[in-house]
Short mmCIF file of C-alpha atoms in Angstrom, two decimals:
data_model
loop_
_atom_site.label_atom_id
_atom_site.label_comp_id
_atom_site.label_asym_id
_atom_site.label_seq_id
_atom_site.Cartn_x
_atom_site.Cartn_y
_atom_site.Cartn_z
CA MET A 7 -45.94 -23.72 -4.24
CA SER A 8 -44.77 -21.59 -7.16
CA GLN A 9 -43.34 -18.15 -6.66
CA ILE A 10 -43.85 -15.18 -8.91
CA SER A 11 -40.79 -13.08 -9.32
CA TYR A 12 -40.75 -9.38 -10.06
CA VAL A 13 -39.35 -10.11 -13.53
CA ASP A 14 -42.26 -12.45 -14.36
CA VAL A 15 -44.83 -9.86 -13.34
CA PHE A 16 -43.03 -7.13 -15.30
CA GLU A 17 -42.73 -9.27 -18.43
CA ASN A 18 -46.43 -10.19 -18.36
CA ARG A 19 -47.42 -6.55 -17.98
CA PHE A 20 -45.00 -5.50 -20.71
CA ASP A 21 -46.30 -8.14 -23.13
CA ARG A 22 -49.87 -7.01 -22.55
CA HIS A 23 -49.11 -3.32 -23.18
CA LYS A 24 -46.01 -3.33 -25.39
CA LYS A 25 -47.88 -1.97 -28.41
CA ASN A 26 -49.91 0.55 -26.42
CA LEU A 27 -49.03 3.93 -24.97
CA TYR A 28 -48.82 5.15 -21.38
CA ILE A 29 -49.12 8.95 -21.47
CA VAL A 30 -48.38 11.36 -18.64
CA LEU A 31 -49.68 14.92 -18.99
CA ILE A 32 -48.29 17.53 -16.62
CA SER A 33 -50.32 20.71 -16.33
CA LEU A 34 -48.94 23.67 -14.44
CA HIS A 35 -52.21 25.58 -14.61
CA GLY A 36 -55.12 25.58 -12.24
CA LEU A 37 -56.94 23.12 -10.07
CA ILE A 38 -57.07 19.81 -11.95
CA ARG A 39 -60.08 17.64 -11.16
CA GLY A 40 -61.79 15.17 -13.45
CA GLU A 41 -65.26 16.12 -12.24
CA ASN A 42 -66.94 19.22 -10.78
CA MET A 43 -64.28 21.68 -11.87
CA ASP A 44 -64.57 24.86 -9.83
CA PHE A 45 -64.28 27.58 -12.50
CA GLY A 46 -63.71 31.09 -11.26
CA ARG A 47 -62.18 30.03 -7.95
CA GLY A 48 -58.86 31.54 -8.96
CA SER A 49 -57.42 33.50 -11.85
CA ASP A 50 -55.81 30.40 -13.38
CA ILE A 51 -58.91 28.17 -13.43
CA GLY A 52 -60.83 28.27 -16.66
CA GLY A 53 -60.74 27.19 -20.26
CA HIS A 54 -57.22 25.77 -20.19
CA VAL A 55 -58.02 23.38 -17.34
CA GLN A 56 -61.18 22.17 -19.07
CA TYR A 57 -59.23 21.69 -22.32
CA VAL A 58 -56.51 19.63 -20.60
CA VAL A 59 -59.04 17.38 -18.82
CA GLU A 60 -61.01 16.79 -22.03
CA PHE A 61 -57.78 16.15 -23.94
CA ALA A 62 -56.73 13.51 -21.38
CA ARG A 63 -60.14 11.82 -21.63
CA THR A 64 -59.95 11.80 -25.43
CA LEU A 65 -56.46 10.31 -25.38
CA GLY A 66 -57.61 7.66 -22.90
CA SER A 67 -60.42 6.57 -25.21
CA MET A 68 -58.05 5.85 -28.11
CA PRO A 69 -57.41 2.15 -28.82
CA ARG A 70 -53.60 2.43 -28.78
CA VAL A 71 -53.56 4.13 -25.36
CA TYR A 72 -53.88 1.98 -22.26
CA ARG A 73 -53.33 4.65 -19.60
CA VAL A 74 -53.29 8.44 -19.25
CA ASP A 75 -52.20 10.19 -16.06
CA LEU A 76 -52.88 13.89 -15.59
CA CYS A 77 -51.04 15.67 -12.84
#
């Protein structure tokens, strides 16, 4: 029975994504949801939140990007 070590798993993942980007976007504004954004619920929910969500989706659709996290 073969064992998979942490290093083997990491190397395989790294090889698969080494030429692609993992992007983390941190937004300090509003209630971030990917769907059904609740505009007008508070003073900080509006155009900026929609822009950030759409920006994250656009980045995620680019061929050189394999993952985008928005928090």
